[in-house]
């Protein structure tokens, strides 16, 4: 609603939780016209839970003490899991993945990437850990922004 904002040129961008949130926003908000998500979280949350990666480790510890909560936790995670949102994305997507990422594992990111049905690209960083793509990924995101909005 701000006069300074062109609603036809809305991009979302983030890394880790911000990347996961960017994917979710791209799926749920029709005005988003470009999604840039680096090493995104909220991807295949049930797998993250069972492998105890990132923030899911604390939830796994809770379930260790309260195993009767597993079904409820998995059901709740499903509301936030980009596996369930990916097919709803209607704008181009640029993802990045670090093959040495032990927080947002490559398997989880690829699981979501493979469900995105629109124009998409994934930048693979074989030796990058979590949020470790550096200036090269920033350059690629700036190029994607220029290509989408300035040409």
Coordinates of N, CA and C in Angstrom, one line a residue:
X1 N 0.8 -1.2 0.0 CA 0.0 0.0 0.0 C 0.9 1.3 0.0
X2 N 2.2 1.1 0.2 CA 3.0 2.3 0.2 C 3.3 2.8 -1.2
X3 N 3.2 4.1 -1.4 CA 3.4 4.6 -2.8 C 4.8 4.3 -3.4
X4 N 5.8 4.1 -2.5 CA 7.2 3.8 -3.0 C 7.3 2.3 -3.5
X5 N 6.3 1.5 -3.2 CA 6.4 0.1 -3.5 C 5.6 -0.2 -4.8
X6 N 6.3 -0.8 -5.8 CA 5.6 -1.3 -7.0 C 5.1 -2.7 -6.7
X7 N 3.9 -3.0 -6.5 CA 3.4 -4.3 -6.2 C 3.6 -5.3 -7.3
X8 N 4.0 -4.9 -8.5 CA 4.3 -5.8 -9.6 C 5.7 -6.3 -9.5
X9 N 6.5 -5.7 -8.6 CA 8.0 -6.0 -8.6 C 8.3 -6.3 -7.1
X10 N 7.8 -7.4 -6.6 CA 8.0 -7.8 -5.2 C 8.8 -9.1 -5.2
X11 N 10.0 -9.0 -4.6 CA 10.8 -10.2 -4.4 C 11.0 -10.5 -2.9
X12 N 11.2 -11.7 -2.6 CA 11.5 -12.2 -1.3 C 12.8 -12.8 -1.3
X13 N 13.6 -12.6 -0.2 CA 15.0 -13.1 -0.2 C 15.3 -13.4 1.3
X14 N 16.1 -14.4 1.4 CA 16.6 -14.8 2.8 C 17.5 -16.0 2.7
X15 N 18.1 -16.3 3.9 CA 18.9 -17.5 4.0 C 18.5 -18.2 5.3
X16 N 18.6 -19.5 5.3 CA 18.3 -20.3 6.4 C 16.8 -20.1 6.7
X17 N 16.5 -19.7 7.9 CA 15.1 -19.4 8.2 C 14.5 -18.4 7.3
X18 N 15.3 -17.4 6.9 CA 14.8 -16.4 6.0 C 14.5 -17.0 4.6
X19 N 15.4 -17.9 4.2 CA 15.2 -18.6 2.9 C 13.9 -19.5 3.0
X20 N 13.7 -20.2 4.1 CA 12.5 -21.0 4.2 C 11.3 -20.1 4.2
X21 N 11.3 -19.0 4.9 CA 10.2 -18.1 4.9 C 10.0 -17.5 3.6
X22 N 11.0 -17.2 2.8 CA 10.9 -16.7 1.5 C 10.1 -17.7 0.6
X23 N 10.4 -19.0 0.7 CA 9.7 -20.0 -0.1 C 8.2 -20.0 0.3
X24 N 8.0 -20.0 1.6 CA 6.6 -20.0 2.1 C 5.8 -18.8 1.6
X25 N 6.4 -17.6 1.6 CA 5.8 -16.4 1.1 C 5.5 -16.5 -0.4
X26 N 6.5 -17.0 -1.1 CA 6.3 -17.1 -2.5 C 5.1 -18.1 -2.8
X27 N 4.9 -19.1 -2.0 CA 3.8 -20.0 -2.2 C 2.5 -19.4 -1.8
X28 N 2.5 -18.6 -0.7 CA 1.2 -18.2 -0.2 C 0.7 -16.8 -0.6
X29 N 1.7 -16.0 -1.1 CA 1.3 -14.6 -1.5 C 1.4 -14.4 -3.0
X30 N 0.3 -14.2 -3.7 CA 0.3 -14.1 -5.1 C 1.0 -12.9 -5.7
X31 N 1.3 -11.9 -4.9 CA 2.1 -10.7 -5.4 C 3.6 -11.0 -5.5
X32 N 4.1 -12.0 -4.9 CA 5.5 -12.3 -5.0 C 5.9 -12.7 -6.4
X33 N 6.8 -12.0 -7.0 CA 7.2 -12.3 -8.4 C 8.6 -12.8 -8.6
X34 N 9.3 -12.9 -7.5 CA 10.7 -13.6 -7.5 C 11.0 -14.0 -6.1
X35 N 11.6 -15.2 -6.0 CA 12.0 -15.8 -4.7 C 13.5 -16.2 -4.8
X36 N 14.2 -15.7 -3.8 CA 15.7 -15.9 -3.7 C 15.9 -16.6 -2.4
X37 N 16.1 -17.8 -2.3 CA 16.2 -18.6 -1.0 C 17.5 -19.3 -0.9
X38 N 18.4 -18.9 0.0 CA 19.7 -19.5 0.2 C 19.6 -20.5 1.3
X39 N 20.0 -21.7 1.0 CA 20.1 -22.8 2.0 C 18.9 -22.8 3.0
X40 N 17.7 -22.9 2.4 CA 16.5 -22.6 3.1 C 16.2 -23.7 4.2
X41 N 15.6 -23.2 5.3 CA 15.1 -24.0 6.3 C 13.6 -24.4 6.0
X42 N 12.9 -25.1 6.9 CA 11.5 -25.4 6.7 C 11.3 -26.3 5.5
X43 N 12.4 -27.2 5.2 CA 12.3 -28.1 4.1 C 12.4 -29.5 4.6
X44 N 11.3 -30.3 4.4 CA 11.3 -31.7 4.8 C 11.5 -31.8 6.3
X45 N 10.6 -31.1 7.0 CA 10.8 -30.9 8.5 C 10.8 -32.3 9.2
X46 N 10.0 -33.2 8.8 CA 10.0 -34.5 9.5 C 11.4 -35.2 9.4
X47 N 12.0 -35.1 8.2 CA 13.3 -35.6 8.1 C 14.3 -34.9 9.0
X48 N 14.2 -33.6 9.0 CA 15.1 -32.8 9.9 C 14.9 -33.2 11.4
X49 N 13.7 -33.5 11.7 CA 13.4 -33.9 13.1 C 14.1 -35.3 13.4
X50 N 14.0 -36.2 12.5 CA 14.6 -37.5 12.7 C 16.1 -37.5 12.7
X51 N 16.7 -36.6 11.9 CA 18.1 -36.5 11.8 C 18.7 -35.4 12.8
X52 N 17.8 -34.7 13.5 CA 18.1 -33.8 14.6 C 19.0 -32.7 14.0
X53 N 18.6 -32.1 12.9 CA 19.4 -31.0 12.3 C 18.9 -29.7 12.7
X54 N 19.8 -28.7 12.9 CA 19.4 -27.3 13.2 C 18.4 -27.3 14.4
X55 N 17.4 -26.4 14.3 CA 16.5 -26.2 15.4 C 15.6 -27.4 15.7
X56 N 15.5 -28.3 14.8 CA 14.7 -29.5 15.0 C 15.4 -30.4 16.1
X57 N 16.6 -30.2 16.4 CA 17.3 -30.9 17.5 C 16.6 -30.8 18.8
X58 N 16.2 -29.5 19.1 CA 15.5 -29.3 20.4 C 14.2 -30.0 20.4
X59 N 13.5 -30.0 19.3 CA 12.2 -30.7 19.3 C 12.4 -32.2 19.4
X60 N 13.4 -32.7 18.8 CA 13.7 -34.1 18.9 C 14.0 -34.5 20.4
X61 N 14.7 -33.6 21.1 CA 15.0 -33.9 22.5 C 13.7 -33.9 23.3
X62 N 12.7 -33.0 23.0 CA 11.4 -33.0 23.6 C 10.7 -34.4 23.4
X63 N 10.7 -34.8 22.1 CA 10.0 -36.1 21.8 C 10.7 -37.3 22.4
X64 N 12.0 -37.2 22.6 CA 12.7 -38.2 23.4 C 12.1 -38.4 24.8
X65 N 11.8 -37.3 25.4 CA 11.2 -37.3 26.7 C 9.7 -37.5 26.7
X66 N 9.1 -37.1 25.6 CA 7.6 -37.2 25.5 C 7.2 -37.9 24.1
X67 N 7.5 -39.2 23.9 CA 7.3 -39.8 22.6 C 5.8 -39.7 22.2
X68 N 4.9 -39.6 23.1 CA 3.5 -39.5 22.7 C 3.2 -38.3 21.9
X69 N 4.1 -37.3 21.8 CA 3.9 -36.0 21.1 C 4.3 -36.1 19.7
X70 N 4.9 -37.2 19.2 CA 5.5 -37.3 17.9 C 4.5 -37.0 16.8
X71 N 3.3 -37.6 16.9 CA 2.3 -37.5 15.8 C 1.8 -36.0 15.8
X72 N 1.6 -35.4 16.9 CA 1.2 -34.0 17.0 C 2.2 -33.1 16.4
X73 N 3.5 -33.3 16.8 CA 4.6 -32.5 16.3 C 4.7 -32.6 14.8
X74 N 4.7 -33.8 14.3 CA 4.8 -34.0 12.8 C 3.6 -33.3 12.1
X75 N 2.4 -33.4 12.6 CA 1.3 -32.7 12.0 C 1.5 -31.2 12.0
X76 N 2.0 -30.7 13.1 CA 2.2 -29.3 13.2 C 3.3 -28.8 12.3
X77 N 4.4 -29.6 12.2 CA 5.4 -29.2 11.3 C 4.9 -29.2 9.8
X78 N 4.0 -30.0 9.5 CA 3.5 -30.1 8.1 C 2.9 -28.8 7.6
X79 N 2.4 -28.0 8.6 CA 1.8 -26.6 8.2 C 2.9 -25.7 7.7
X80 N 4.1 -25.9 8.2 CA 5.2 -25.0 7.9 C 6.2 -25.6 6.9
X81 N 6.0 -26.8 6.5 CA 7.0 -27.5 5.7 C 6.8 -27.1 4.2
X82 N 7.9 -26.6 3.6 CA 7.9 -26.2 2.2 C 7.7 -27.3 1.3
X83 N 7.8 -28.6 1.7 CA 7.5 -29.7 0.9 C 6.0 -29.6 0.5
X84 N 5.2 -29.1 1.4 CA 3.8 -28.9 1.2 C 3.4 -27.6 0.5
X85 N 4.3 -26.7 0.4 CA 4.0 -25.4 -0.2 C 4.6 -25.3 -1.6
X86 N 5.6 -26.1 -1.9 CA 6.4 -25.9 -3.1 C 5.6 -25.8 -4.4
X87 N 4.6 -26.7 -4.5 CA 3.8 -26.7 -5.8 C 2.9 -25.5 -5.9
X88 N 2.8 -24.7 -4.9 CA 1.9 -23.5 -5.0 C 2.7 -22.3 -5.4
X89 N 4.0 -22.4 -5.5 CA 4.9 -21.3 -5.9 C 4.6 -20.9 -7.3
X90 N 4.3 -19.7 -7.7 CA 4.0 -19.3 -9.0 C 5.0 -18.3 -9.6
X91 N 6.1 -18.0 -9.0 CA 7.1 -17.1 -9.5 C 8.4 -17.8 -9.7
X92 N 9.4 -17.3 -10.4 CA 10.7 -17.9 -10.6 C 11.4 -18.0 -9.2
X93 N 12.2 -19.0 -9.1 CA 12.9 -19.3 -7.8 C 14.3 -19.5 -8.1
X94 N 15.2 -18.9 -7.3 CA 16.6 -19.2 -7.3 C 17.0 -19.7 -5.9
X95 N 17.4 -20.9 -5.8 CA 17.8 -21.5 -4.5 C 19.3 -21.7 -4.5
X96 N 19.9 -21.8 -3.3 CA 21.3 -22.3 -3.2 C 21.3 -23.4 -2.2
X97 N 22.3 -24.3 -2.4 CA 22.5 -25.4 -1.4 C 24.0 -25.6 -1.2
X98 N 24.3 -25.8 0.0 CA 25.7 -26.2 0.4 C 25.7 -27.7 0.6
X99 N 26.6 -28.4 -0.1 CA 26.6 -29.8 0.0 C 27.2 -30.3 1.4
X100 N 27.9 -29.4 2.1 CA 28.4 -29.7 3.4 C 27.6 -29.1 4.5
X101 N 26.3 -28.6 4.2 CA 25.5 -28.0 5.2 C 24.9 -29.1 6.1
X102 N 25.2 -28.9 7.4 CA 24.7 -29.9 8.4 C 23.5 -29.3 9.2
X103 N 23.0 -28.2 8.8 CA 21.8 -27.6 9.4 C 20.6 -27.8 8.4
X104 N 20.7 -27.3 7.2 CA 19.7 -27.4 6.2 C 20.3 -28.3 5.1
X105 N 20.1 -29.6 5.4 CA 20.9 -30.6 4.5 C 20.5 -30.5 3.1
X106 N 21.4 -30.8 2.2 CA 21.1 -30.8 0.8 C 19.9 -31.7 0.4
X107 N 19.8 -32.8 1.0 CA 18.6 -33.7 0.7 C 17.3 -33.0 1.0
X108 N 17.2 -32.2 2.0 CA 16.0 -31.5 2.3 C 15.7 -30.4 1.3
X109 N 16.8 -29.7 1.0 CA 16.6 -28.6 0.0 C 16.2 -29.2 -1.4
X110 N 16.9 -30.2 -1.8 CA 16.5 -30.8 -3.1 C 15.1 -31.4 -3.1
X111 N 14.7 -31.9 -1.9 CA 13.3 -32.4 -1.9 C 12.3 -31.4 -2.2
X112 N 12.5 -30.2 -1.7 CA 11.6 -29.0 -2.0 C 11.8 -28.6 -3.4
X113 N 13.1 -28.4 -3.8 CA 13.4 -27.9 -5.2 C 12.7 -28.8 -6.2
X114 N 12.7 -30.1 -6.0 CA 12.1 -31.0 -7.0 C 10.6 -30.9 -7.1
X115 N 9.9 -30.3 -6.1 CA 8.5 -30.1 -6.1 C 8.1 -28.8 -6.6
X116 N 9.0 -27.9 -6.9 CA 8.7 -26.6 -7.5 C 8.4 -26.8 -8.9
X117 N 7.3 -26.3 -9.4 CA 6.9 -26.6 -10.8 C 7.1 -25.5 -11.8
X118 N 7.6 -24.4 -11.3 CA 7.7 -23.2 -12.2 C 9.2 -23.0 -12.5
X119 N 9.5 -21.9 -13.2 CA 10.9 -21.6 -13.5 C 11.8 -21.6 -12.2
X120 N 12.9 -22.4 -12.3 CA 13.7 -22.5 -11.0 C 15.1 -22.8 -11.4
X121 N 16.0 -22.5 -10.5 CA 17.4 -22.8 -10.6 C 18.0 -23.0 -9.2
X122 N 18.9 -23.9 -9.2 CA 19.6 -24.2 -7.9 C 21.1 -24.0 -8.1
X123 N 21.7 -23.2 -7.3 CA 23.1 -23.0 -7.3 C 23.7 -24.0 -6.3
X124 N 24.6 -24.8 -6.7 CA 25.2 -25.8 -5.8 C 26.6 -25.4 -5.4
X125 N 26.9 -25.4 -4.1 CA 28.2 -25.1 -3.6 C 28.7 -26.4 -2.9
X126 N 29.6 -27.1 -3.6 CA 30.0 -28.4 -3.1 C 30.7 -28.4 -1.8
X127 N 31.4 -27.3 -1.4 CA 32.2 -27.3 -0.2 C 31.6 -26.3 0.8
X128 N 30.5 -25.8 0.6 CA 29.9 -24.8 1.5 C 29.1 -25.5 2.6
X129 N 29.2 -24.9 3.8 CA 28.4 -25.3 4.9 C 27.2 -24.5 4.9
X130 N 26.6 -24.3 6.1 CA 25.4 -23.6 6.3 C 25.6 -22.1 6.1
X131 N 24.8 -21.5 5.1 CA 24.9 -20.1 4.8 C 26.3 -19.6 4.5
X132 N 26.9 -20.4 3.7 CA 28.4 -20.2 3.4 C 28.7 -20.0 1.9
X133 N 27.7 -19.5 1.1 CA 27.9 -19.4 -0.3 C 28.7 -18.1 -0.7
X134 N 28.7 -17.1 0.1 CA 29.6 -16.0 -0.1 C 29.1 -15.0 -1.2
X135 N 30.1 -14.2 -1.6 CA 29.8 -13.1 -2.6 C 29.3 -13.6 -3.9
X136 N 29.7 -14.8 -4.3 CA 29.3 -15.3 -5.6 C 27.8 -15.5 -5.7
X137 N 27.2 -16.0 -4.6 CA 25.7 -16.2 -4.6 C 25.1 -14.8 -4.6
X138 N 25.6 -13.8 -3.8 CA 25.0 -12.5 -3.8 C 25.0 -11.9 -5.3
X139 N 26.1 -12.1 -6.0 CA 26.2 -11.7 -7.4 C 25.1 -12.3 -8.2
X140 N 24.9 -13.6 -8.0 CA 23.8 -14.3 -8.8 C 22.4 -13.8 -8.4
X141 N 22.2 -13.5 -7.2 CA 20.9 -13.0 -6.8 C 20.7 -11.6 -7.3
X142 N 21.7 -10.7 -7.3 CA 21.6 -9.4 -7.9 C 21.3 -9.5 -9.4
X143 N 21.9 -10.4 -10.1 CA 21.7 -10.7 -11.5 C 20.2 -11.1 -11.7
X144 N 19.7 -12.0 -10.9 CA 18.3 -12.5 -11.0 C 17.4 -11.3 -10.8
X145 N 17.7 -10.4 -9.8 CA 16.8 -9.2 -9.6 C 16.8 -8.3 -10.8
X146 N 18.0 -8.0 -11.4 CA 18.1 -7.2 -12.6 C 17.4 -7.8 -13.7
X147 N 17.6 -9.1 -13.9 CA 16.9 -9.8 -15.1 C 15.4 -9.8 -15.0
X148 N 14.9 -9.9 -13.8 CA 13.5 -10.0 -13.5 C 12.8 -8.6 -13.6
X149 N 13.5 -7.6 -13.0 CA 12.8 -6.3 -12.8 C 13.4 -5.1 -13.6
X150 N 14.5 -5.2 -14.2 CA 15.2 -4.1 -14.8 C 15.3 -4.2 -16.4
X151 N 14.9 -5.3 -16.9 CA 15.1 -5.5 -18.4 C 13.8 -5.5 -19.1

